Amino acid sequence: MSSSDGKLRYDGRVAVVTGAGAGLGREYALLFAERGAKVVVNDLGGTHSGEGASQRAADIVVEEIRAAGGEAVADYNSVIDGAKVIETAVKAFGRVDILVNNAGILRDRSLVKTSEQDWNLVNDVHLKGSFKCTQAAFPYMKKQNYGRIIMTSSNSGIYGNFGQANYSAAKMGLVGLANTVAIEGARNNVLCNVIVPTAASRMTDGILPDFLFNELKPKLIAPVVAYLCHESCEDNGSYIESAAGWATKVHTVRGKGSVLRPSLDDPVTVEYVRDVWSKVTDMSQAKHLNAIAEASGTLLEVLEKLKEGGAGGADVVEDTFEFNSRELITYALGIGASVKNDKDMRFLYENDSDFSPIPSFFVLPGLLLAMSTDKLISKALPNTQVDFSNILHGEQYLEIVDELPTSGTLLTSGKVFDVMDKGSGAVVVTNTESFDESGRLLVRNQSSTFVVGAGKFGGKKEPIAGVVPLQPAPNRQPDASVQYATSEDQAALYRLSGDRNPLHIDPQMALLAGFKQPILHGLCTLGYSVRAVLSQYAGNDAALFKAVKVRFSGPVIPGQSLRIDMWKQGSRINFRTVVVETGKEVISGAYVDLKSAPAKL
Ligand code: NAI
């Protein structure tokens, strides 16, 4: 309802405002009346600590309303007798549309000094009083299919305040009461919201500093409450904090949490709780839940995952990965970017106007998580000793999901997705997802790791759906080839990006793993190959890159040269990478997907 000048009106509505003889309640009552509502001005008229009673407070406000041409009646009952308050409204005006539970008192004492009487009276006036008035008004509102109810909470409840144990408890109780009233009334258009005010009043006189007191006029909050009570406002179950001509919604959030045991058959131990405590208390991916069903939904999911055990859920591991321009540049140097090439400056100089990550950098968070042998891979093969000497990187898939930042902390979560028995070894496929601080999914990685000697456990040979397939190169001459020389120090440099497997630098470890000398990281060769595709088909614009899939089919010795042969098939660039000196293929079945097909070769 609004008047011809666009003002929101309450004509025909009956508003009950409790504790309306002073402070905030008085302002609510005056505003409702000014906008056409018939108002019940309830006030017991006692002291601020709830002693005594007087009709004066309510009478003065009723007179004020009438003098301004409005309609109002006084009600002198305590809100604890809620039925009587509502009866006044029904007797005088025949209905009740709006109920603002506002009456309140204070009995501030430190916890130890709070008497049972102080506890009871404060809780009775605020919590029980709001319950009683609401309970009495509810049937009328439901029957007429219209109602707007306000509960009054306080920052003292939400955040706590020294000396207000009784008051804080009551005020937080009102939030809980509102949550349920909002649910029970929703079907009948009976909506319930919470106001969290800060205002100058008898209640805060002497508590708030003078300079604040003068600025915190209750009049500045009344329009917020009035709007929440208008028929055009459809909020339900909102908590609105308001003061000094400002308002905001407040809500609860819940973190992502952590499971506390490996599977349904395992007990929860104090030590396990300690070990995952940082995850239990991590709020970086916190979310607001709209309904209790969402909360129980997550619990059911957790139980499902625990039931699946193994690869299913409890083995989801997480890790954080911090980076800034230093890591991006170290990586770019590690895969051969050079200041000799103008177009590489954007990968090497943080002040370059196009400074951006080489997208393949984002294989790192996934890889580091997947390769931390004590985490994912060894869990998938509990009977095998998995260490650096018996694992080989088999395949890699990287997909960029959202715009890539040039610095930040990523949260990566990963799980074993598939395990295959290849006889001479096992293939463990891990899926990881990396999110930024705001919970935005940035990249997905899928790594296949070959664990030498871990086969013959009676497992299946073929991958399950969801393991990203390779794609053989077309049967024609390559459309383009790019050649890069690597340096003898290439692996030593690439190690600085995080993969410190000694196989790539320590001759003894290389021998142990079956190589004559240290070999280059497969992912370093992947980086060279992605650079080749970007420079050939994307003008080195990293933003055009979408995904890459490769199979590592042979080793590269640092110092050898790489030739990347490419075939353009629309927005997909198939490629293979060959060691120039030997002619041997080291990456096969590979492709890069660009966001759109390049305009020309
Ligand atoms: P106030 O003391 O000026 O007004 C409260 C009114 O409630 C008084 O007129 C009082 O006579 C009446 N009342 C007390 N017990 C009653 C009962 N049993 N039945 C009927 N009426 C009763 O206080 P103010 O500041 O206007 O507070 C209004 C509400 O806002 C209260 O619920 C208070 O807890 C809440 N609040 C106020 C804040 C502030 O900064 N002023 C901060 C947070 C919450």
Short mmCIF file of N, CA, C and O in Angstrom, two decimals, residues 273-328:
data_model
loop_
_atom_site.label_atom_id
_atom_site.label_comp_id
_atom_site.label_asym_id
_atom_site.label_seq_id
_atom_site.Cartn_x
_atom_site.Cartn_y
_atom_site.Cartn_z
N VAL A 273 40.91 -35.49 16.05
CA VAL A 273 40.28 -34.16 16.16
C VAL A 273 41.38 -33.09 16.21
O VAL A 273 41.33 -32.09 15.49
N ARG A 274 42.42 -33.35 17.02
CA ARG A 274 43.53 -32.38 17.10
C ARG A 274 44.15 -32.18 15.72
O ARG A 274 44.40 -31.06 15.29
N ASP A 275 44.39 -33.29 15.00
CA ASP A 275 45.10 -33.19 13.72
C ASP A 275 44.32 -32.42 12.67
O ASP A 275 44.91 -31.83 11.77
N VAL A 276 43.00 -32.47 12.73
CA VAL A 276 42.22 -31.76 11.69
C VAL A 276 41.62 -30.46 12.23
O VAL A 276 40.78 -29.85 11.57
N TRP A 277 42.06 -30.07 13.44
CA TRP A 277 41.41 -28.91 14.09
C TRP A 277 41.46 -27.65 13.23
O TRP A 277 40.50 -26.87 13.18
N SER A 278 42.59 -27.45 12.53
CA SER A 278 42.69 -26.23 11.72
C SER A 278 41.62 -26.25 10.62
O SER A 278 41.14 -25.21 10.20
N LYS A 279 41.25 -27.44 10.16
CA LYS A 279 40.19 -27.52 9.13
C LYS A 279 38.82 -27.32 9.76
O LYS A 279 37.93 -26.72 9.16
N VAL A 280 38.65 -27.86 10.96
CA VAL A 280 37.37 -27.70 11.66
C VAL A 280 37.09 -26.20 11.87
O VAL A 280 35.96 -25.74 11.72
N THR A 281 38.14 -25.45 12.15
CA THR A 281 37.95 -24.04 12.50
C THR A 281 38.25 -23.09 11.33
O THR A 281 38.21 -21.88 11.50
N ASP A 282 38.53 -23.65 10.16
CA ASP A 282 38.85 -22.81 9.00
C ASP A 282 37.55 -22.20 8.44
O ASP A 282 36.64 -22.93 8.06
N MET A 283 37.47 -20.89 8.40
CA MET A 283 36.25 -20.24 7.91
C MET A 283 36.43 -19.65 6.51
O MET A 283 35.61 -18.87 6.05
N SER A 284 37.53 -20.02 5.83
CA SER A 284 37.78 -19.38 4.54
C SER A 284 36.73 -19.76 3.50
O SER A 284 36.54 -19.05 2.53
N GLN A 285 36.03 -20.88 3.71
CA GLN A 285 34.99 -21.23 2.73
C GLN A 285 33.61 -21.24 3.40
O GLN A 285 32.72 -21.97 2.98
N ALA A 286 33.48 -20.40 4.43
CA ALA A 286 32.22 -20.40 5.18
C ALA A 286 31.05 -19.95 4.31
O ALA A 286 31.20 -19.14 3.41
N LYS A 287 29.89 -20.51 4.61
CA LYS A 287 28.69 -20.20 3.83
C LYS A 287 27.51 -20.00 4.77
O LYS A 287 27.48 -20.60 5.84
N HIS A 288 26.54 -19.21 4.33
CA HIS A 288 25.30 -19.10 5.09
C HIS A 288 24.36 -20.20 4.63
O HIS A 288 24.24 -20.46 3.44
N LEU A 289 23.71 -20.84 5.57
CA LEU A 289 22.72 -21.86 5.20
C LEU A 289 21.34 -21.25 5.39
O LEU A 289 21.09 -20.61 6.41
N ASN A 290 20.49 -21.46 4.41
CA ASN A 290 19.17 -20.84 4.49
C ASN A 290 18.18 -21.61 5.33
O ASN A 290 17.19 -21.07 5.79
N ALA A 291 18.43 -22.87 5.50
CA ALA A 291 17.45 -23.67 6.23
C ALA A 291 18.12 -24.84 6.92
O ALA A 291 19.20 -25.28 6.51
N ILE A 292 17.45 -25.32 7.95
CA ILE A 292 18.00 -26.45 8.71
C ILE A 292 18.20 -27.66 7.80
O ILE A 292 19.11 -28.46 8.00
N ALA A 293 17.36 -27.74 6.74
CA ALA A 293 17.47 -28.88 5.82
C ALA A 293 18.85 -28.87 5.16
O ALA A 293 19.43 -29.92 4.89
N GLU A 294 19.39 -27.67 4.91
CA GLU A 294 20.71 -27.60 4.29
C GLU A 294 21.77 -28.13 5.25
O GLU A 294 22.73 -28.77 4.86
N ALA A 295 21.57 -27.81 6.54
CA ALA A 295 22.53 -28.27 7.54
C ALA A 295 22.49 -29.79 7.64
O ALA A 295 23.53 -30.46 7.59
N SER A 296 21.28 -30.35 7.72
CA SER A 296 21.22 -31.81 7.81
C SER A 296 21.64 -32.44 6.50
O SER A 296 22.19 -33.54 6.49
N GLY A 297 21.42 -31.73 5.38
CA GLY A 297 21.84 -32.23 4.07
C GLY A 297 23.33 -32.51 4.06
O GLY A 297 23.79 -33.55 3.61
N THR A 298 24.10 -31.57 4.63
CA THR A 298 25.55 -31.76 4.64
C THR A 298 25.91 -32.97 5.49
O THR A 298 26.80 -33.74 5.15
N LEU A 299 25.20 -33.12 6.61
CA LEU A 299 25.51 -34.26 7.48
C LEU A 299 25.27 -35.58 6.75
O LEU A 299 26.05 -36.52 6.86
N LEU A 300 24.16 -35.60 5.98
CA LEU A 300 23.88 -36.83 5.23
C LEU A 300 24.98 -37.10 4.22
O LEU A 300 25.42 -38.24 4.03
N GLU A 301 25.45 -36.00 3.56
CA GLU A 301 26.53 -36.16 2.59
C GLU A 301 27.78 -36.74 3.25
O GLU A 301 28.42 -37.63 2.71
N VAL A 302 28.09 -36.22 4.44
CA VAL A 302 29.28 -36.70 5.15
C VAL A 302 29.13 -38.18 5.45
O VAL A 302 30.04 -38.98 5.22
N LEU A 303 27.93 -38.57 5.91
CA LEU A 303 27.72 -39.98 6.23
C LEU A 303 27.86 -40.85 4.98
O LEU A 303 28.47 -41.91 5.02
N GLU A 304 27.30 -40.35 3.86
CA GLU A 304 27.41 -41.07 2.59
C GLU A 304 28.87 -41.30 2.25
O GLU A 304 29.30 -42.38 1.88
N LYS A 305 29.64 -40.20 2.39
CA LYS A 305 31.05 -40.27 2.02
C LYS A 305 31.79 -41.24 2.93
O LYS A 305 32.63 -42.01 2.49
N LEU A 306 31.46 -41.19 4.21
CA LEU A 306 32.12 -42.10 5.15
C LEU A 306 31.79 -43.55 4.80
O LEU A 306 32.63 -44.43 4.89
N LYS A 307 30.53 -43.77 4.38
CA LYS A 307 30.10 -45.12 4.01
C LYS A 307 30.90 -45.61 2.82
O LYS A 307 31.34 -46.74 2.77
N GLU A 308 31.08 -44.69 1.82
CA GLU A 308 31.85 -45.06 0.63
C GLU A 308 33.26 -45.44 1.02
O GLU A 308 33.90 -46.29 0.42
N GLY A 309 33.77 -44.76 2.07
CA GLY A 309 35.13 -45.01 2.54
C GLY A 309 36.14 -44.76 1.45
O GLY A 309 35.84 -44.12 0.45
N GLY A 310 37.35 -45.31 1.58
CA GLY A 310 38.42 -45.24 0.58
C GLY A 310 38.36 -44.04 -0.32
O GLY A 310 38.39 -42.91 0.14
N ALA A 311 38.24 -44.31 -1.62
CA ALA A 311 38.29 -43.23 -2.60
C ALA A 311 37.11 -42.29 -2.48
O ALA A 311 37.13 -41.20 -3.02
N GLY A 312 36.07 -42.72 -1.78
CA GLY A 312 34.84 -41.95 -1.78
C GLY A 312 34.89 -40.62 -1.08
O GLY A 312 34.60 -39.61 -1.67
N GLY A 313 35.25 -40.56 0.16
CA GLY A 313 35.03 -39.29 0.80
C GLY A 313 35.95 -38.97 1.93
O GLY A 313 36.56 -37.91 1.95
N ALA A 314 36.13 -39.89 2.88
CA ALA A 314 36.92 -39.52 4.03
C ALA A 314 38.34 -39.22 3.61
O ALA A 314 39.06 -38.53 4.30
N ASP A 315 38.75 -39.76 2.43
CA ASP A 315 40.11 -39.53 2.01
C ASP A 315 40.27 -38.23 1.23
O ASP A 315 41.26 -38.03 0.55
N VAL A 316 39.28 -37.38 1.29
CA VAL A 316 39.46 -36.07 0.69
C VAL A 316 40.51 -35.35 1.52
O VAL A 316 40.41 -35.29 2.74
N VAL A 317 41.56 -34.89 0.86
CA VAL A 317 42.60 -34.15 1.60
C VAL A 317 42.66 -32.73 1.07
O VAL A 317 42.24 -32.45 -0.06
N GLU A 318 43.15 -31.85 1.90
CA GLU A 318 43.18 -30.44 1.50
C GLU A 318 44.54 -29.86 1.81
O GLU A 318 45.23 -30.33 2.72
N ASP A 319 44.89 -28.84 1.09
CA ASP A 319 46.14 -28.15 1.35
C ASP A 319 46.03 -26.74 0.82
O ASP A 319 45.26 -26.48 -0.10
N THR A 320 46.81 -25.85 1.41
CA THR A 320 46.80 -24.49 0.86
C THR A 320 48.05 -24.27 0.04
O THR A 320 49.07 -24.94 0.24
N PHE A 321 47.97 -23.35 -0.89
CA PHE A 321 49.06 -23.07 -1.82
C PHE A 321 49.11 -21.57 -2.01
O PHE A 321 48.17 -20.97 -2.51
N GLU A 322 50.21 -21.00 -1.54
CA GLU A 322 50.32 -19.52 -1.63
C GLU A 322 51.22 -19.14 -2.79
O GLU A 322 52.25 -19.80 -3.01
N PHE A 323 50.88 -18.11 -3.51
CA PHE A 323 51.77 -17.69 -4.58
C PHE A 323 51.60 -16.20 -4.85
O PHE A 323 50.58 -15.60 -4.50
N ASN A 324 52.65 -15.64 -5.45
CA ASN A 324 52.56 -14.26 -5.94
C ASN A 324 53.46 -14.17 -7.17
O ASN A 324 53.85 -15.19 -7.74
N SER A 325 53.80 -12.96 -7.58
CA SER A 325 54.54 -12.81 -8.84
C SER A 325 55.86 -13.60 -8.81
O SER A 325 56.31 -14.11 -9.82
N ARG A 326 56.47 -13.71 -7.62
CA ARG A 326 57.74 -14.43 -7.52
C ARG A 326 57.59 -15.89 -7.98
O ARG A 326 58.40 -16.40 -8.76
N GLU A 327 56.55 -16.56 -7.51
CA GLU A 327 56.34 -17.96 -7.89
C GLU A 327 56.02 -18.06 -9.40
O GLU A 327 56.47 -18.97 -10.08
N LEU A 328 55.23 -17.08 -9.88
CA LEU A 328 54.85 -17.13 -11.30
C LEU A 328 56.08 -16.97 -12.19
O LEU A 328 56.22 -17.65 -13.21
#
